[in-house]
């Protein structure tokens, strides 16, 4: 690896962002709210048969509000992200956000295999509800097409049905226990590519670690980045990036300190073993630099020097995109999460440009100072 | 995190090590060779019932000699590590090694749960064979006590039986799919502590990734570090290091570029969630710096600057111990694996002192130039 001097650091406390894209914001549906969007035959799965989202995690989130920021829960007991007005006040207005990419909730606890057609229909209902209840209410909200990955043809059909909606910028897969580079899932990526969308991967409570679900929540939560590494390795070595060289992939809610290790390790293995996967034509680190973006949340406290060295090790300052993960308990504030003293140039990349360059359908921003 | 200036780099090509400890060398037993060391009732499991080591990996190693360096295989077809004379020539003499810690083979493909008492006896046979066929033949060879972790009381009994042998420096657990921080396994660590041994963790072909066994060997091999991260997280948050503050743990054959990420991520989670695990009294990165060592193989190519920054990020130059992994295909040469230009001081730490300080029973070395 060679060193590149990425950017001079201008350690000016007055360097201030004027624009902000948040690539991970969770709106939340009550399951009952989706019933009207379903065909009658699928409604019965909820109303009569009592289907509930499947949740594998053997603990709940160890925080005062459980999954949510305590102040993001509604007085009537509804979970964070249920109410547009509160989300607008606490997130969009409070932090002066230009665009927020909605990343949903239902998939996070749902979508194990089983009842594939019902779940494909449920995702369609979710997307229609998302458009009606969220995207149509605020110009700043952008959407994610939710799909049932266990029905790849149905997922592709859903992407073709709704992916051309002007506010849909990506299709999103919640990571559970499947390696999504398998050709079984490739119809999904073909549909994403022909609809000019990005592909988002988001963590879920159904994602295991290499040794399953450990005894404590803190163990599981420490090891969250593993499934992100696994998905990237699966996509890279199964040729998804080679089949779709224009595809951009967002890794959401796994942090980013694992990226240099993954690049270094994958490159080394590629050098030694690439004849096993001759369809992979580029070094994994090059593929990542060219086609992958990482949402920053949850950030780890680090000094400015360490953050810059991490970027330097990645040999790119275009990989990281800011995200809050509102309304969850480990919310990252745009003013506090990243080290102080980032140069204006780097701030503009992390807070705005890297997301803009990753989402082909991201609308133009209001101009600075407007 | 704060930066520490770890060491000035003396980039002298003449800086040359004079001593070398290799902490990962694989001797290999033919299963039949163990039969004479078993009680008659256990012999039948092999001779009559046909037990074979269980192997989960759905591929073999993608290399010209399979698992082994091609030149380390014997002319009669036996695998690498089967013959002392060849190992002596190719490793101990060729690379002028002072001490080599034998790390075994049988566990790597064996020891799923099932037939616990037989496997506990088999490990005793393996240890007796190791002493007779290897440790007694060369002063430079040091040993590892093999145990059946699925029988923790039997494992502790074996450590008490053979752990006081003067050449046994550690007890070793091969990583498969169990998180070894579980209190179920703690009798093993108590026996290790009272016998003044280190605890080694070694990779195996039965170790999964967070998404199981992927479609290609290169995927699985890229993701090998995951189970090392998982084991450390399991040991840390289940209080093994707090119960045994003098215990030293060696992580063997997982590389080391994951260490800064793991430290950073685990510290962050500890800050946020430590009230869930109140018995953990130190920051995970402090525990790692004080009690964990990492064998270097398989190294990833990197520049001297990058290597030094990685050490800098770890805030310690005492974590890494050189290893070759002889006779396997991705063998690391002592003269080529690490970046050129390491200072003499750092070379001495990585090639000698860090292992010496980790293995309480490591014998004194011949003095330099002797």
XYZ file of C-alpha atoms in Angstrom:
740
model
C 0.000 0.000 0.000
C 1.172 3.505 -0.672
C 0.490 6.529 1.456
C -1.427 9.409 0.024
C -1.632 12.680 1.800
C -5.393 12.960 1.763
C -6.113 16.518 2.792
C -4.394 19.167 4.821
C -6.311 19.566 8.079
C -7.522 23.083 8.690
C -8.084 22.983 12.406
C -10.320 26.008 12.511
C -13.155 25.875 15.015
C -15.046 28.306 12.799
C -15.113 25.826 9.902
C -18.839 25.149 9.809
C -21.025 23.074 7.580
C -23.862 24.842 5.834
C -25.498 21.773 4.335
C -26.266 18.299 5.634
C -27.519 15.008 4.272
C -28.408 12.346 6.843
C -28.348 8.899 5.246
C -29.965 6.902 8.070
C -33.263 8.039 9.591
C -35.847 5.562 10.813
C -39.513 6.125 10.258
C -41.626 3.506 11.978
C -44.859 1.815 10.961
C -47.320 0.212 13.264
C -48.077 -3.134 11.669
C -51.805 -2.355 11.699
C -51.185 0.764 9.630
C -50.074 -1.417 6.747
C -53.237 -3.523 6.637
C -55.211 -1.082 4.447
C -52.404 -1.199 1.863
C -52.629 -4.987 1.496
C -54.870 -7.038 -0.769
C -57.565 -8.780 1.295
C -55.942 -12.198 0.966
C -52.741 -10.903 2.617
C -54.550 -8.836 5.277
C -55.698 -12.055 6.898
C -52.083 -13.033 7.652
C -52.026 -10.151 10.134
C -55.642 -9.703 11.186
C -56.622 -13.360 11.434
C -53.448 -15.468 11.612
C -51.605 -13.095 13.938
C -48.316 -12.830 12.051
C -45.738 -10.679 13.833
C -42.303 -9.564 12.683
C -39.787 -12.252 13.539
C -37.107 -11.146 15.955
C -34.140 -13.394 16.717
C -32.145 -11.196 19.116
C -32.168 -12.803 22.594
C -31.996 -9.459 24.417
C -33.522 -6.045 23.975
C -31.374 -2.944 23.554
C -29.685 -2.072 26.864
C -30.645 1.615 27.065
C -33.095 3.774 29.012
C -35.521 3.926 26.100
C -34.734 0.478 24.739
C -34.143 0.845 21.027
C -35.062 4.528 21.082
C -33.746 7.764 22.445
C -35.917 8.314 25.495
C -37.017 11.744 24.263
C -37.972 10.346 20.854
C -40.708 8.104 22.253
C -44.224 9.451 22.030
C -46.226 10.391 25.167
C -48.867 7.848 24.117
C -46.260 5.086 24.230
C -45.572 4.804 20.509
C -41.931 4.181 19.617
C -39.524 6.733 18.164
C -39.976 7.535 14.492
C -43.741 6.979 14.615
C -44.654 10.652 14.355
C -43.680 12.981 11.529
C -44.064 16.181 13.532
C -41.726 15.007 16.283
C -39.169 13.735 13.768
C -39.322 17.048 11.950
C -38.764 19.026 15.146
C -36.081 16.799 16.712
C -34.154 16.039 13.575
C -34.876 17.990 10.399
C -35.401 21.410 11.981
C -33.161 21.008 15.025
C -30.172 20.023 12.894
C -31.070 21.973 9.752
C -30.999 18.902 7.554
C -31.289 19.279 3.796
C -32.122 15.681 2.990
C -32.771 12.662 5.148
C -32.840 9.187 3.649
C -35.545 7.151 5.360
C -34.365 3.622 6.081
C -37.473 2.114 7.658
C -38.084 -0.159 10.523
C -40.131 -3.214 9.675
C -37.354 -5.111 7.962
C -35.105 -4.676 10.952
C -37.086 -7.213 12.907
C -38.763 -9.076 10.117
C -38.132 -11.097 7.028
C -36.786 -14.431 7.916
C -37.567 -16.933 5.171
C -41.113 -18.283 5.256
C -44.374 -17.003 3.773
C -42.397 -15.383 0.981
C -45.313 -14.079 -1.102
C -47.015 -12.539 1.921
C -43.824 -10.731 2.891
C -43.246 -9.521 -0.644
C -46.762 -8.055 -0.544
C -46.086 -6.623 2.908
C -43.050 -4.777 1.585
C -45.175 -3.301 -1.209
C -47.650 -2.129 1.413
C -44.782 -0.660 3.417
C -43.492 1.253 0.413
C -46.940 2.642 -0.402
C -47.412 3.647 3.237
C -43.939 5.256 3.260
C -44.835 7.379 0.237
C -48.264 8.365 1.572
C -47.347 9.028 5.189
C -43.791 10.344 4.877
C -42.340 11.140 1.472
C -45.344 13.197 0.397
C -45.227 15.329 3.547
C -41.780 16.878 3.443
C -39.485 17.747 0.547
C -36.491 16.849 2.700
C -37.455 13.206 3.082
C -36.130 10.661 0.587
C -37.124 7.008 0.521
C -35.818 3.450 0.401
C -37.560 0.667 -1.511
C -38.064 -2.205 0.912
C -38.124 -5.700 -0.506
C -38.313 -9.288 0.626
C -34.902 -10.615 -0.332
C -36.068 -14.215 0.132
C -38.218 -13.761 -2.976
C -35.685 -12.214 -5.372
C -37.998 -12.178 -8.384
C -40.731 -10.583 -6.306
C -38.189 -8.134 -4.914
C -37.104 -7.167 -8.422
C -40.763 -6.745 -9.413
C -41.298 -4.399 -6.465
C -38.218 -2.359 -7.382
C -39.544 -2.041 -10.925
C -42.992 -1.089 -9.576
C -41.926 1.682 -7.228
C -38.241 2.392 -7.892
C -38.949 5.111 -10.426
C -40.735 7.215 -7.795
C -38.715 10.442 -7.832
C -38.047 10.372 -4.095
C -36.864 6.756 -3.918
C -33.055 6.838 -3.953
C -32.150 3.278 -3.002
C -33.409 -0.228 -2.433
C -32.516 -1.499 1.006
C -31.697 -4.937 2.385
C -31.643 -5.552 6.101
C -28.791 -7.872 7.039
C -29.786 -11.015 8.862
C -27.947 -14.296 8.330
C -27.704 -14.561 4.541
C -24.639 -13.654 2.461
C -26.226 -11.496 -0.218
C -23.541 -11.957 -2.859
C -25.051 -15.343 -3.744
C -26.333 -15.399 -7.346
C -29.739 -16.272 -5.899
C -30.101 -12.559 -5.033
C -28.690 -11.103 -8.253
C -32.109 -10.337 -9.817
C -32.442 -7.731 -7.063
C -29.246 -5.975 -8.143
C -30.245 -6.062 -11.779
C -33.498 -4.311 -10.902
C -31.638 -1.769 -8.774
C -29.244 -1.026 -11.623
C -31.962 -0.562 -14.237
C -33.840 1.789 -11.909
C -30.827 3.995 -11.217
C -31.003 3.306 -7.487
C -28.304 2.690 -4.917
C -28.219 -0.482 -2.827
C -28.367 0.012 0.930
C -27.411 -2.593 3.514
C -28.673 -1.964 7.000
C -28.048 -3.773 10.232
C -30.871 -5.652 11.929
C -31.641 -7.370 15.185
C -31.597 -10.654 13.299
C -27.888 -10.405 12.417
C -25.665 -12.916 14.212
C -21.942 -12.739 14.897
C -19.346 -15.305 13.858
C -20.053 -17.144 17.111
C -23.798 -16.553 17.133
C -25.570 -14.528 19.790
C -23.294 -14.009 22.761
C -24.354 -13.856 26.403
C -24.568 -10.060 26.673
C -25.929 -7.277 24.534
C -22.613 -5.403 24.729
C -20.870 -8.359 23.083
C -23.339 -8.559 20.239
C -23.301 -4.790 19.755
C -19.501 -4.688 19.690
C -19.460 -7.290 16.938
C -22.065 -5.644 14.674
C -19.446 -4.715 12.027
C -18.842 -8.395 11.264
C -21.927 -8.853 9.120
C -21.036 -5.721 7.164
C -17.604 -7.158 6.428
C -19.238 -10.434 5.480
C -21.719 -8.813 3.085
C -19.000 -6.792 1.358
C -16.775 -9.846 0.991
C -19.724 -11.784 -0.377
C -20.635 -9.079 -2.926
C -17.011 -8.570 -3.987
C -15.972 -12.173 -4.526
C -19.257 -13.228 -6.099
C -18.785 -10.573 -8.739
C -21.703 -8.242 -8.012
C -19.518 -5.167 -8.480
C -18.047 -6.560 -11.686
C -21.508 -7.217 -13.108
C -22.654 -3.750 -12.082
C -19.692 -1.370 -12.254
C -21.978 1.653 -11.833
C -23.711 0.306 -8.746
C -23.169 2.214 -5.508
C -23.582 0.393 -2.220
C -24.214 2.032 1.158
C -23.287 0.188 4.362
C -25.535 1.664 7.027
C -25.243 1.446 10.831
C -22.067 -0.596 11.028
C -19.628 2.228 11.704
C -16.439 2.578 9.684
C -13.310 1.790 11.713
C -13.300 -1.706 10.249
C -12.809 -0.457 6.696
C -8.974 -0.246 6.593
C -8.614 -3.741 8.055
C -11.129 -5.165 5.611
C -9.423 -3.500 2.642
C -5.999 -4.736 3.676
C -7.106 -8.269 4.463
C -9.262 -8.660 1.352
C -6.517 -7.307 -0.909
C -4.019 -9.746 0.536
C -6.355 -12.686 0.055
C -7.217 -11.542 -3.466
C -3.527 -11.424 -4.362
C -3.087 -14.986 -3.151
C -6.344 -16.600 -4.229
C -7.786 -14.625 -7.118
C -7.598 -17.503 -9.578
C -10.452 -19.035 -7.562
C -12.671 -16.085 -8.535
C -11.441 -15.037 -11.980
C -14.463 -12.819 -12.615
C -13.205 -10.365 -10.008
C -11.096 -7.918 -11.998
C -10.110 -5.284 -9.460
C -8.452 -5.249 -6.067
C -11.120 -5.342 -3.351
C -9.928 -2.033 -1.942
C -10.337 -0.439 -5.371
C -13.848 -1.847 -5.660
C -14.671 -0.421 -2.242
C -13.227 2.985 -3.075
C -15.099 3.132 -6.347
C -18.448 1.651 -5.395
C -19.035 1.564 -1.636
C -19.970 4.225 0.920
C -20.165 3.883 4.693
C -22.655 5.693 6.891
C -20.713 7.036 9.868
C -23.040 6.087 12.749
C -22.214 4.714 15.265
C -19.024 6.721 15.446
C -16.295 5.888 17.914
C -14.616 8.686 19.825
C -11.267 9.447 18.289
C -8.896 12.337 17.867
C -8.681 14.372 14.696
C -5.254 12.876 13.988
C -6.581 9.354 14.316
C -9.571 10.078 12.122
C -7.322 11.557 9.431
C -4.966 8.578 9.615
C -7.894 6.242 9.199
C -8.923 8.124 6.066
C -5.312 8.073 4.957
C -5.173 4.280 5.406
C -8.297 3.978 3.230
C -6.578 6.155 0.596
C -9.851 7.973 0.035
C -11.822 10.731 1.716
C -14.902 9.884 -0.313
C -16.045 6.781 1.565
C -17.854 8.129 4.614
C -21.314 9.722 4.698
C -22.772 11.257 7.803
C -25.755 9.573 9.464
C -27.594 10.113 12.749
C -29.591 6.884 13.076
C -32.435 8.969 14.530
C -34.403 8.018 16.681
C -32.262 5.258 18.160
C -30.490 5.419 21.500
C -27.006 5.724 20.022
C -28.001 8.693 17.846
C -25.025 10.634 16.475
C -25.269 14.408 16.618
C -23.968 16.242 13.530
C -22.142 18.696 15.756
C -20.580 16.239 18.189
C -20.044 12.800 16.694
C -17.039 13.456 14.472
C -13.757 14.937 15.694
C -13.641 18.722 15.960
C -11.422 20.595 13.549
C -12.166 18.785 10.283
C -11.300 20.907 7.281
C -14.191 22.571 5.472
C -13.423 20.488 2.426
C -13.634 17.220 4.328
C -16.759 18.317 6.173
C -18.429 19.080 2.838
C -17.543 15.607 1.604
C -18.730 13.719 4.671
C -21.833 15.797 5.306
C -22.908 16.332 1.701
C -20.908 15.318 -1.336
C -20.118 11.685 -0.657
C -23.826 10.969 -0.271
C -24.656 13.050 -3.326
C -22.136 11.129 -5.383
C -23.440 7.813 -4.115
C -27.148 8.411 -4.674
C -27.692 9.027 -8.374
C -31.209 10.285 -7.716
C -30.321 12.654 -4.876
C -31.938 16.020 -5.736
C -29.882 19.203 -5.930
C -29.324 21.013 -2.653
C -30.282 24.556 -1.789
C -27.167 26.643 -2.362
C -24.958 27.475 0.606
C -26.197 30.335 2.747
C -29.667 30.195 1.232
C -7.804 8.030 22.282
C -4.484 9.762 22.662
C -1.520 9.407 20.365
C 1.703 8.048 21.703
C 4.873 8.211 19.740
C 5.703 4.545 19.897
C 9.278 4.326 18.671
C 11.531 6.230 16.361
C 12.046 4.153 13.245
C 15.660 3.449 12.485
C 15.435 2.633 8.837
C 18.739 0.854 8.632
C 18.840 -2.116 6.307
C 21.628 -3.524 8.455
C 19.359 -3.712 11.493
C 19.212 -7.463 11.855
C 17.624 -9.763 14.352
C 19.923 -12.162 16.133
C 17.241 -14.115 17.954
C 13.872 -15.491 16.957
C 10.894 -17.114 18.627
C 8.243 -18.576 16.333
C 4.922 -18.907 18.174
C 3.032 -20.999 15.610
C 4.545 -24.197 14.220
C 2.423 -27.205 13.336
C 3.559 -30.699 14.061
C 1.196 -33.287 12.666
C 0.107 -36.654 14.012
C -1.270 -39.495 11.995
C -4.356 -40.600 13.866
C -3.026 -44.181 14.020
C 0.099 -42.942 15.822
C -2.051 -41.960 18.778
C -3.645 -45.371 19.232
C -0.802 -46.816 21.371
C -1.175 -43.879 23.776
C -4.865 -44.625 24.422
C -6.410 -46.963 26.972
C -7.853 -50.031 25.211
C -11.457 -48.908 25.670
C -10.769 -45.679 23.750
C -8.632 -47.357 21.054
C -11.722 -49.077 19.761
C -13.276 -45.722 18.853
C -10.601 -45.409 16.173
C -9.681 -48.989 15.307
C -13.175 -50.506 15.385
C -15.716 -47.715 15.177
C -13.810 -45.696 12.573
C -13.926 -42.269 14.203
C -12.289 -39.567 12.119
C -11.620 -35.911 12.978
C -14.722 -33.885 12.171
C -14.204 -31.278 9.525
C -16.908 -28.737 8.737
C -15.205 -26.615 6.062
C -17.007 -27.126 2.725
C -13.847 -26.607 0.664
C -10.217 -27.584 0.953
C -7.457 -24.977 1.017
C -7.052 -23.419 -2.450
C -3.286 -23.831 -2.866
C -0.912 -26.080 -4.796
C -0.210 -28.223 -1.739
C -3.660 -27.860 -0.202
C -3.151 -26.940 3.431
C 0.626 -27.325 3.158
C 3.536 -25.649 1.483
C 4.213 -27.947 -1.453
C 7.833 -28.418 -0.415
C 6.831 -29.331 3.129
C 4.945 -32.454 2.071
C 6.827 -35.712 2.415
C 7.857 -37.789 -0.635
C 5.799 -40.671 0.759
C 2.682 -38.516 0.704
C 2.520 -37.616 4.366
C 1.419 -34.043 5.056
C 3.652 -31.189 6.177
C 4.751 -31.258 9.799
C 4.780 -35.063 9.919
C 8.550 -35.407 9.993
C 10.859 -33.876 12.573
C 13.954 -33.918 10.377
C 12.283 -32.003 7.576
C 10.797 -29.479 10.003
C 14.207 -29.009 11.582
C 15.850 -28.422 8.226
C 13.163 -26.213 6.655
C 12.333 -24.194 9.708
C 14.555 -24.388 12.776
C 17.905 -24.508 10.999
C 16.981 -22.589 7.857
C 15.682 -19.616 9.846
C 17.933 -19.986 12.878
C 15.040 -20.212 15.299
C 15.689 -20.168 19.034
C 12.327 -21.471 20.155
C 9.313 -22.700 18.256
C 5.995 -23.181 20.001
C 4.278 -26.259 18.620
C 0.578 -25.682 18.094
C -0.534 -29.081 16.834
C -2.884 -30.229 14.187
C -5.520 -32.646 15.347
C -7.703 -30.052 17.055
C -7.812 -27.967 13.918
C -10.123 -30.414 12.256
C -11.534 -32.164 15.267
C -13.417 -31.611 18.440
C -16.972 -30.841 17.719
C -19.153 -31.777 20.690
C -19.956 -35.473 20.906
C -18.106 -38.394 22.516
C -16.634 -36.002 25.048
C -14.773 -38.540 27.205
C -13.189 -40.211 24.192
C -11.950 -36.879 22.902
C -10.618 -35.882 26.292
C -8.636 -39.144 26.297
C -7.535 -38.518 22.723
C -6.099 -35.157 23.708
C -4.147 -36.835 26.527
C -2.778 -39.293 23.980
C -1.890 -36.391 21.706
C -0.017 -34.607 24.480
C 1.930 -37.745 25.397
C 2.769 -38.332 21.729
C 3.827 -34.686 21.372
C 6.247 -35.029 24.293
C 7.671 -38.364 23.093
C 7.952 -37.633 19.388
C 8.720 -33.914 19.381
C 9.495 -32.094 22.623
C 12.053 -34.674 23.725
C 13.939 -34.472 20.426
C 14.943 -30.833 20.224
C 15.611 -28.226 22.889
C 14.163 -25.567 20.630
C 10.690 -27.085 20.571
C 8.139 -25.967 23.160
C 4.702 -27.485 23.558
C 1.002 -26.718 23.855
C -1.360 -28.709 26.067
C -4.281 -29.790 23.895
C -7.630 -30.274 25.567
C -11.214 -31.075 24.713
C -12.972 -27.830 25.553
C -16.384 -29.521 25.418
C -15.417 -31.357 28.613
C -14.105 -28.452 30.716
C -13.535 -30.511 33.864
C -11.676 -33.135 31.858
C -9.727 -30.375 30.144
C -8.721 -28.902 33.493
C -7.694 -32.375 34.671
C -5.484 -32.773 31.605
C -3.880 -29.374 32.169
C -3.139 -30.369 35.762
C -1.761 -33.725 34.565
C 0.667 -32.465 31.957
C 0.837 -28.670 32.339
C 3.796 -28.776 34.699
C 5.987 -30.416 32.046
C 8.874 -27.950 31.712
C 8.444 -27.554 27.946
C 4.695 -26.942 27.976
C 4.193 -23.182 27.770
C 0.492 -22.877 27.021
C -2.814 -24.676 26.785
C -4.423 -24.229 23.405
C -8.025 -24.033 22.233
C -8.880 -24.342 18.581
C -11.657 -21.944 17.626
C -14.727 -23.513 16.102
C -18.213 -22.148 16.765
C -18.260 -21.672 20.536
C -17.699 -18.374 22.360
C -15.160 -19.427 24.958
C -15.863 -16.636 27.442
C -18.906 -18.567 28.670
C -18.537 -19.564 32.344
C -18.969 -23.151 31.191
C -15.319 -23.031 30.065
C -13.888 -21.197 33.092
C -12.507 -24.345 34.789
C -10.057 -24.482 31.871
C -8.753 -20.992 32.628
C -8.445 -21.724 36.322
C -6.281 -24.740 35.517
C -4.191 -22.690 33.096
C -3.630 -20.011 35.724
C -2.592 -22.426 38.463
C -0.136 -24.119 36.081
C 1.536 -20.868 35.053
C 0.632 -21.419 31.408
C -0.539 -19.024 28.733
C -3.826 -19.560 26.892
C -3.547 -19.912 23.116
C -6.422 -19.548 20.676
C -5.854 -20.949 17.230
C -7.942 -20.833 14.104
C -9.466 -24.011 12.716
C -11.260 -25.258 9.649
C -14.376 -25.560 11.772
C -14.633 -21.821 12.422
C -17.552 -20.117 10.673
C -18.003 -16.470 9.738
C -20.849 -14.208 10.797
C -22.759 -15.415 7.740
C -21.609 -19.029 7.922
C -19.514 -20.673 5.226
C -19.542 -18.565 2.087
C -19.446 -19.840 -1.472
C -15.692 -19.537 -2.014
C -12.602 -20.313 -0.002
C -11.261 -16.776 -0.535
C -14.350 -15.383 1.200
C -13.978 -17.623 4.212
C -10.243 -16.995 4.418
C -10.711 -13.224 4.229
C -13.125 -13.372 7.149
C -10.967 -15.535 9.444
C -10.267 -12.626 11.846
C -13.944 -12.510 12.833
C -13.795 -15.458 15.209
C -10.720 -13.977 16.863
C -12.601 -10.757 17.491
C -15.527 -12.782 18.767
C -13.413 -14.800 21.194
C -11.716 -11.715 22.598
C -15.043 -9.935 23.043
C -16.422 -13.029 24.731
C -13.463 -13.333 27.126
C -13.435 -9.617 27.918
C -17.110 -9.075 28.656
C -17.548 -12.360 30.511
C -14.836 -11.321 32.909
C -12.136 -13.905 32.192
C -9.397 -11.257 32.300
C -10.798 -9.782 35.502
C -10.835 -13.187 37.182
C -7.288 -13.890 35.978
C -5.382 -10.594 35.792
C -2.085 -12.436 35.304
C -3.351 -14.586 32.425
C -1.759 -14.013 29.041
C -3.705 -14.911 25.911
C -2.202 -15.546 22.479
C -4.369 -15.127 19.373
C -2.746 -17.317 16.728
C -3.237 -17.342 12.953
C -5.761 -14.527 12.716
C -3.381 -11.752 11.689
C -3.393 -8.403 13.466
C -4.759 -5.587 11.311
C -8.129 -5.980 13.024
C -6.740 -5.047 16.428
C -7.099 -1.233 16.274
C -10.692 -1.512 15.051
C -11.574 -4.005 17.756
C -9.998 -1.870 20.482
C -11.794 1.242 19.315
C -15.170 -0.416 18.866
C -15.027 -2.371 22.130
C -13.961 0.702 24.116
C -16.842 2.690 22.698
C -19.364 -0.001 23.544
C -17.877 -0.422 27.019
C -18.271 3.302 27.670
C -21.922 3.129 26.689
C -22.949 -0.242 28.091
C -20.587 -1.171 30.915
C -23.326 -1.224 33.543
C -24.523 -4.419 31.841
C -21.208 -6.105 32.718
C -20.140 -4.475 36.010
C -17.457 -7.081 36.666
C -15.381 -5.685 33.793
C -13.157 -3.101 35.460
C -10.874 -1.938 32.686
C -11.310 -0.536 29.215
C -11.178 -3.389 26.681
C -8.177 -1.816 24.960
C -6.329 -1.735 28.296
C -7.163 -5.383 28.900
C -5.850 -6.232 25.441
C -2.660 -4.243 25.928
C -2.018 -5.834 29.298
C -3.026 -9.432 28.667
C -3.272 -10.291 24.967
C -0.679 -11.015 22.298
C -1.216 -11.535 18.578
C 0.809 -13.876 16.401
C 1.643 -11.991 13.221
C 0.886 -14.614 10.569
C -0.753 -14.208 8.123
C 0.723 -10.773 7.590
C -0.658 -8.381 5.028
C 1.726 -6.446 2.823
C 2.065 -2.914 4.087
C 4.560 -0.115 4.135
C 6.730 0.628 7.135
C 4.781 3.821 7.745
C 1.506 1.976 7.737
C 2.813 -0.707 10.061
C 4.083 1.922 12.487
C 0.798 3.790 12.391
C -1.043 0.590 13.147
C 1.166 0.081 16.193
C 0.639 3.709 17.068
C -3.148 3.267 16.902
C -2.837 0.298 19.277
C -0.777 2.485 21.643
C 1.553 -0.408 22.268
C 4.459 -2.075 20.524
C 4.214 -5.103 22.795
C 1.206 -6.810 21.205
C 2.624 -8.617 18.192
C 4.720 -11.801 18.201
C 6.248 -13.246 15.100
C 4.944 -16.547 13.744
C 5.544 -18.526 10.562
C 2.630 -21.001 10.605
C 5.025 -23.597 9.161
C 4.268 -25.841 7.223
C 1.104 -24.250 5.833
C 0.786 -22.702 2.390
C 0.651 -19.127 3.618
C 3.876 -19.516 5.629
C 5.432 -16.190 6.656
C 9.186 -15.875 6.250
C 10.986 -14.115 9.110
C 12.991 -12.105 6.614
C 10.179 -11.117 4.262
C 6.806 -10.980 5.978
C 7.129 -7.746 7.939
C 8.033 -4.390 6.407
C 11.717 -3.735 5.870
C 13.369 -1.087 8.000
C 11.903 -1.853 11.426
C 14.058 -0.456 14.200
C 16.253 -2.919 16.060
C 14.270 -2.268 19.196
C 10.955 -3.086 17.545
C 12.401 -6.144 15.830
C 13.594 -7.447 19.175
C 10.130 -6.982 20.626
C 8.265 -8.648 17.775
C 10.745 -11.447 17.183
C 11.657 -12.182 20.802
C 10.551 -10.142 23.787
C 6.800 -9.947 23.311
C 6.624 -13.737 23.215
C 9.009 -14.030 26.159
C 6.861 -11.670 28.190
C 3.711 -13.545 27.257
C 4.894 -17.070 27.988
C 5.826 -17.253 31.663
C 7.562 -20.579 31.139
C 9.572 -19.552 28.078
C 13.203 -20.589 28.786
C 16.037 -18.084 28.640
C 17.536 -17.479 25.208
C 21.129 -17.937 24.152
C 22.712 -14.503 24.357
C 23.060 -12.471 21.182
C 25.954 -13.460 18.987
C 26.372 -16.787 20.785
